[in-house]
PDB file of C-alpha atoms in Angstrom:
ATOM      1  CA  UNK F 311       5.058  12.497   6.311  1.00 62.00           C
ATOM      2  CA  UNK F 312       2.517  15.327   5.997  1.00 76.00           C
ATOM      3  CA  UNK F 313       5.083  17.770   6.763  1.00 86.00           C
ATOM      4  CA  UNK F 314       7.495  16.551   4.768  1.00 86.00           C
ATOM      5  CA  UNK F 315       5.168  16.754   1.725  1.00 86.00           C
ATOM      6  CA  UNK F 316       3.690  20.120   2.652  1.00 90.00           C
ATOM      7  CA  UNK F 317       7.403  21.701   3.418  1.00 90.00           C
ATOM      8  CA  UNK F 318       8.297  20.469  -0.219  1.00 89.00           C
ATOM      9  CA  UNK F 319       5.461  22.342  -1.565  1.00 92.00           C
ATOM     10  CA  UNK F 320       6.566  24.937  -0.069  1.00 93.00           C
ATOM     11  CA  UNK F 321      10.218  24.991  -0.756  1.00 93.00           C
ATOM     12  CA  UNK F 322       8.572  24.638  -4.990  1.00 93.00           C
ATOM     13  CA  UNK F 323       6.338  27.801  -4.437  1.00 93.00           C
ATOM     14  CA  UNK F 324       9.802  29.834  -2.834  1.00 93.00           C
ATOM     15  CA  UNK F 325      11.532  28.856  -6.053  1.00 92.00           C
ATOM     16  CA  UNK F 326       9.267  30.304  -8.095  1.00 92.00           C
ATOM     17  CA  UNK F 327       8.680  33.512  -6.444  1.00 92.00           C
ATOM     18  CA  UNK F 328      12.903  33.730  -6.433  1.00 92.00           C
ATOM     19  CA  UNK F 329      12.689  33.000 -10.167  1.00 90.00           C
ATOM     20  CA  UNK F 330       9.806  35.199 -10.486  1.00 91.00           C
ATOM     21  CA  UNK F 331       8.405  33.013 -13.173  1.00 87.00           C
ATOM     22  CA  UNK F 332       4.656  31.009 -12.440  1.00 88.00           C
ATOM     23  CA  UNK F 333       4.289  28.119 -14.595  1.00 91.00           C
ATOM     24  CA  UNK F 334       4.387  24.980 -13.915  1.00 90.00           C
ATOM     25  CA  UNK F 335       8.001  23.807 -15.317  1.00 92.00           C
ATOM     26  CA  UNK F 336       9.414  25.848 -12.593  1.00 93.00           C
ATOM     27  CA  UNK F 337       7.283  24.774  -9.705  1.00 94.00           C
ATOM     28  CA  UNK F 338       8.350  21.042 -10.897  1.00 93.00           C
ATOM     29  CA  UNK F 339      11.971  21.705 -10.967  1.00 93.00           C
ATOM     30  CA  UNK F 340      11.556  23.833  -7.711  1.00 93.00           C
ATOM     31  CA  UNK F 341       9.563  20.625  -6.247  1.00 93.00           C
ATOM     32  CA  UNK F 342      13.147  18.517  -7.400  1.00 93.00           C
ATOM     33  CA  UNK F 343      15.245  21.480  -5.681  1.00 93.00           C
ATOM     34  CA  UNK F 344      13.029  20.806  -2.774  1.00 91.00           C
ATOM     35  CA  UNK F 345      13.530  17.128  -2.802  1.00 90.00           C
ATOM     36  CA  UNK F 346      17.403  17.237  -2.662  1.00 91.00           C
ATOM     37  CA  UNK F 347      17.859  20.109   0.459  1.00 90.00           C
ATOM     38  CA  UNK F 348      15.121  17.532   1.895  1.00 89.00           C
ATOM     39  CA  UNK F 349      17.199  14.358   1.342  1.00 88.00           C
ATOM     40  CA  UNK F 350      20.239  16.308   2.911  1.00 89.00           C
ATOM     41  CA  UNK F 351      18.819  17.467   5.802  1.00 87.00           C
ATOM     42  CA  UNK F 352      16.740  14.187   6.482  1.00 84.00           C
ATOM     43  CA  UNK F 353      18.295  13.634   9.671  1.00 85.00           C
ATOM     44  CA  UNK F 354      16.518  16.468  11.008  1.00 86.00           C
ATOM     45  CA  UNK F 355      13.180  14.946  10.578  1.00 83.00           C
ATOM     46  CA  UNK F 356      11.229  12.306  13.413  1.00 82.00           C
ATOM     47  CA  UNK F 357       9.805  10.704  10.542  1.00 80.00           C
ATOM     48  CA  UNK F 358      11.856   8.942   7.752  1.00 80.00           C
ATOM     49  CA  UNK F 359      12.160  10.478   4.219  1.00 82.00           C
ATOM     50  CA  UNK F 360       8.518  10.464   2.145  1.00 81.00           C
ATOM     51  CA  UNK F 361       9.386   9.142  -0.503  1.00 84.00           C
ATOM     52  CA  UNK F 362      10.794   5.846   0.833  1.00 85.00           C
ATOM     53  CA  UNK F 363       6.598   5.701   1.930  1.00 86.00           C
ATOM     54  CA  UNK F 364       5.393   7.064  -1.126  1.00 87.00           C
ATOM     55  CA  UNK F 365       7.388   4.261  -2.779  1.00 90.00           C
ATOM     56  CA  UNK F 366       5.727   1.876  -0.589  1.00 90.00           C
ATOM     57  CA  UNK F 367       2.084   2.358  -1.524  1.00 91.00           C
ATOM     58  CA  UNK F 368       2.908   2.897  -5.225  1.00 93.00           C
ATOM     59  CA  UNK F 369       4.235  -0.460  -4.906  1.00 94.00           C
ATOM     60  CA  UNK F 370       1.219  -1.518  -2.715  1.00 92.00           C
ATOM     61  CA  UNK F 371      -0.592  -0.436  -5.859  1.00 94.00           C
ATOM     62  CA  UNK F 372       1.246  -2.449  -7.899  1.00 95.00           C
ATOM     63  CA  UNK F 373       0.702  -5.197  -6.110  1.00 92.00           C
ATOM     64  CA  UNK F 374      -2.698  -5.076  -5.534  1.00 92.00           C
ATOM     65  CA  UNK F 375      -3.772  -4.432  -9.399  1.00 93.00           C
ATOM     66  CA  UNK F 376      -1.261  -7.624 -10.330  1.00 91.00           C
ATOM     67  CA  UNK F 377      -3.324  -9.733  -7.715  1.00 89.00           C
ATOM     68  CA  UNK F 378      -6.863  -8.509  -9.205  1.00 89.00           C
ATOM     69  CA  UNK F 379      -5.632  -9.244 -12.538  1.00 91.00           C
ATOM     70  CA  UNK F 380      -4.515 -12.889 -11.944  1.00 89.00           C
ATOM     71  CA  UNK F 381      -7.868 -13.319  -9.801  1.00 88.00           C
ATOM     72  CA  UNK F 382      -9.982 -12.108 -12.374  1.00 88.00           C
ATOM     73  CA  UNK F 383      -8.606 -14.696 -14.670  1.00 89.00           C
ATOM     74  CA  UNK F 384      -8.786 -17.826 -12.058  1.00 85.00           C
ATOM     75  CA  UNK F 385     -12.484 -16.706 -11.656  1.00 85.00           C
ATOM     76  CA  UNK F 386     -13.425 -16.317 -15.272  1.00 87.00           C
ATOM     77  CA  UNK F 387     -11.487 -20.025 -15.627  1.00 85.00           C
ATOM     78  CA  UNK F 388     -13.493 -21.376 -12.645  1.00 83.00           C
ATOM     79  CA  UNK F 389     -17.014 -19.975 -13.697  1.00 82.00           C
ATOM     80  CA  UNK F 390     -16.389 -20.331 -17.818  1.00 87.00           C
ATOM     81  CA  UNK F 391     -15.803 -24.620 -17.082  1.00 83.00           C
ATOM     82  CA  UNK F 392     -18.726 -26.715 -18.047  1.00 82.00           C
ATOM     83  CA  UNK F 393     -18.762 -28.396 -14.411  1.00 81.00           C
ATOM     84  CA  UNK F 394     -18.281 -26.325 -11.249  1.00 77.00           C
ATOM     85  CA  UNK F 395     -15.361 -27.732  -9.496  1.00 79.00           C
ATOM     86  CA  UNK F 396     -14.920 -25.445  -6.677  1.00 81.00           C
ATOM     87  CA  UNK F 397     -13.769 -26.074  -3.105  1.00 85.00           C
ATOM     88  CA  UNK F 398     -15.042 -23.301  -1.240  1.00 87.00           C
ATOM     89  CA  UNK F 399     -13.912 -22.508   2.136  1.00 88.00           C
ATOM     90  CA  UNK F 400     -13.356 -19.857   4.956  1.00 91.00           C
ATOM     91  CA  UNK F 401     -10.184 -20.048   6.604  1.00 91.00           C
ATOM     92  CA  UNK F 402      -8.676 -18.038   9.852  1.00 91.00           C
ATOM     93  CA  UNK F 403      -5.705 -15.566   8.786  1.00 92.00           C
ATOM     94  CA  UNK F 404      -3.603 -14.646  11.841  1.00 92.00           C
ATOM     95  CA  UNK F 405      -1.928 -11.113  10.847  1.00 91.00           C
ATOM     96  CA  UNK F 406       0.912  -9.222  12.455  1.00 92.00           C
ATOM     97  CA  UNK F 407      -0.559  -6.001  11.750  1.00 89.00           C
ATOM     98  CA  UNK F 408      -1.309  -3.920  14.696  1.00 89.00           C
ATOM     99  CA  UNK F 409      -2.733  -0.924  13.615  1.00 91.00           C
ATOM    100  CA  UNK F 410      -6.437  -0.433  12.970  1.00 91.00           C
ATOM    101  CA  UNK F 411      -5.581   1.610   9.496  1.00 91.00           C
ATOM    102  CA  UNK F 412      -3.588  -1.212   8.633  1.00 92.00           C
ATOM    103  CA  UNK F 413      -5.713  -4.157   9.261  1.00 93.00           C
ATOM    104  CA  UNK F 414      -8.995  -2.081   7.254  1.00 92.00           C
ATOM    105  CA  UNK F 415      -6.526  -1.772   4.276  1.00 92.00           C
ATOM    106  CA  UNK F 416      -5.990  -5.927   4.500  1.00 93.00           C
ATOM    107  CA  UNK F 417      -9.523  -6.542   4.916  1.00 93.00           C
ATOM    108  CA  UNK F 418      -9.769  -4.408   1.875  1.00 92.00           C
ATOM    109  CA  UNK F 419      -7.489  -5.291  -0.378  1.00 92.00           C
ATOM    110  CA  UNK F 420      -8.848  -8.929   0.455  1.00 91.00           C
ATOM    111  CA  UNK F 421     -12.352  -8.495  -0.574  1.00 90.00           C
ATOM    112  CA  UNK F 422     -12.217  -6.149  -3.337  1.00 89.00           C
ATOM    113  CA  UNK F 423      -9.746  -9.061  -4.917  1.00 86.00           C
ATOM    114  CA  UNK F 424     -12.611 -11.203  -6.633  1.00 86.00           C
ATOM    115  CA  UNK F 425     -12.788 -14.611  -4.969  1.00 85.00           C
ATOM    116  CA  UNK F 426     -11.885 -13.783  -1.619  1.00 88.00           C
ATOM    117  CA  UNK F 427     -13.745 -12.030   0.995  1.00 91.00           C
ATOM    118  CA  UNK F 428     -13.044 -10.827   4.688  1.00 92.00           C
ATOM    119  CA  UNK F 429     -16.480 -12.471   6.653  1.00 93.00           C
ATOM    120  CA  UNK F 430     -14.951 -11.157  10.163  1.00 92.00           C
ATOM    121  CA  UNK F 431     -12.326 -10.104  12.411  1.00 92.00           C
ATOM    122  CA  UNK F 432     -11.462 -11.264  15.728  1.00 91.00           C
ATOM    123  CA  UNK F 433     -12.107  -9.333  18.406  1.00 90.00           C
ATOM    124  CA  UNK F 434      -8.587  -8.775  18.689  1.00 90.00           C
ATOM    125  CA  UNK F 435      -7.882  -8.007  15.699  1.00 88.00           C
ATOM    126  CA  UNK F 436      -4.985 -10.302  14.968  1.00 91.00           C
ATOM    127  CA  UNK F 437      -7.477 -13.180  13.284  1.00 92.00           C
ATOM    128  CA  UNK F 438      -8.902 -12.309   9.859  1.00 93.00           C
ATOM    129  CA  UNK F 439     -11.389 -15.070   9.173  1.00 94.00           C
ATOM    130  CA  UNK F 440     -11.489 -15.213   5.226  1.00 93.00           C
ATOM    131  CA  UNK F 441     -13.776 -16.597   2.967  1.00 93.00           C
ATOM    132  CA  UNK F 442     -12.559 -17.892  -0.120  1.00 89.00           C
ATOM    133  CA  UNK F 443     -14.345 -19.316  -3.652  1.00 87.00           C
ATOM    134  CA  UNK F 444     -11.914 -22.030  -4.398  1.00 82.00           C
ATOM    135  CA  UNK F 445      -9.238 -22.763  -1.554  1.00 82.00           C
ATOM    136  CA  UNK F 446      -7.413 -26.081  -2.584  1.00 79.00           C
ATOM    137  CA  UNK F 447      -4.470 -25.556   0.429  1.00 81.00           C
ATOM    138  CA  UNK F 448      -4.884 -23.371   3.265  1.00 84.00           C
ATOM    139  CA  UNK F 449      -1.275 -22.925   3.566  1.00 86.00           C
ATOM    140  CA  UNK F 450      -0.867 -21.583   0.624  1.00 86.00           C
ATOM    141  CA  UNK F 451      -3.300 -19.075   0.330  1.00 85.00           C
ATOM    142  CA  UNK F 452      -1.857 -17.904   3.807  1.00 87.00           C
ATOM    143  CA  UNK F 453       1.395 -17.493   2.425  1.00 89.00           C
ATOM    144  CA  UNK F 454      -0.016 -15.534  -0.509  1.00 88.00           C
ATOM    145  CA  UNK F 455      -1.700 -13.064   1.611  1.00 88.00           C
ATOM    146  CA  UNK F 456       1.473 -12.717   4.147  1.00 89.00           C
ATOM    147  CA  UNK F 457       3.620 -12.659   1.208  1.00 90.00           C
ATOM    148  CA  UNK F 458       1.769  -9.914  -0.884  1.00 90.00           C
ATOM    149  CA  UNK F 459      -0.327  -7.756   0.671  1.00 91.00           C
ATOM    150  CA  UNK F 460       0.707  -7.714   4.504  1.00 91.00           C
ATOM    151  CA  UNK F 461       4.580  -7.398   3.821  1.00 91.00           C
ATOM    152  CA  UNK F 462       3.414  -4.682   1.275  1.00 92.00           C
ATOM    153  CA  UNK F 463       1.615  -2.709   4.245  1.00 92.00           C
ATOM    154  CA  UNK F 464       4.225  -3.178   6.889  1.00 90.00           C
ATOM    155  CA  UNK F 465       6.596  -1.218   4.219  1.00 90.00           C
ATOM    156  CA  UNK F 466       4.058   1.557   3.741  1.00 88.00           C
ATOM    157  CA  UNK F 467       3.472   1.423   8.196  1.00 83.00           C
ATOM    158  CA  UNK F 468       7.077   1.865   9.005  1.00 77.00           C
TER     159      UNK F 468
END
């Protein structure tokens, strides 16, 4: 992906030294130019296209600032009620990630969203053992996790 990025850079800087203009209109539409011969000749690369990846993590973004928002909220609801009704837990996650990048991203992800934190990992690395502030079904804050953040990651790993 590196070299995909860092040829398209360089196909933007060619364009302007054809054009013979330096500003930054032309490295953009040189960067565009560079895109398209990219997309054509796609085949050529081991790696699939970078933006298809790029996409991916953008999207991981996404994801990951809509599940901080709607965790802030559920926090502020459970610590602004008069009576603390809280079911704390920790739970065992079992994750098809493989890679160690990929399972320190999770882990992340999990404990910077408020309410949840990562206490350990298996020594395996395929059990994420989670603790979380208010966990009324197990299941379903399993299928939350496989559902947002670990499908997100697979797309960026592929």
């Amino acid at each position: 992906m590196s070299f995909q990025i860092l040829l398209n850079v360089f196909l933007a800087f060619i364009w302007m030294f054809l054009k013979n203009e330096f500003n930054g209109s032309t490295f953009i539409i040189g960067y565009i130019l560079g895109l398209g011969i990219m997309f054509v000749f796609r085949h050529f690369f081991n790696d699939r296209f970078y933006l298809k990846r790029v996409y991916a993590v953008v999207l991981l973004l996404l994801i990951f600032a809509r599940e901080l928002i709607l965790s802030n909220i559920s926090v502020l609801k459970a610590v602004l009620q008069p009576s603390l009704d809280m079911r704390p837990g920790i739970f065992a996650f079992e994750t098809v990630l493989t890679k160690d990048w990929e399972i320190t991203i999770l882990s992340n992800l999990i404990t910077l969203t408020p309410g949840t934190l990562v206490v350990e990992v298996s020594e395996d690395n395929r059990i994420l053992y989670i603790h979380a502030m208010d966990i009324a079904d197990k299941d379903e804050a399993v299928d939350s996790i496989k559902n947002t953040f670990e499908k997100a990651i697979m797309e960026v790993g592929k």
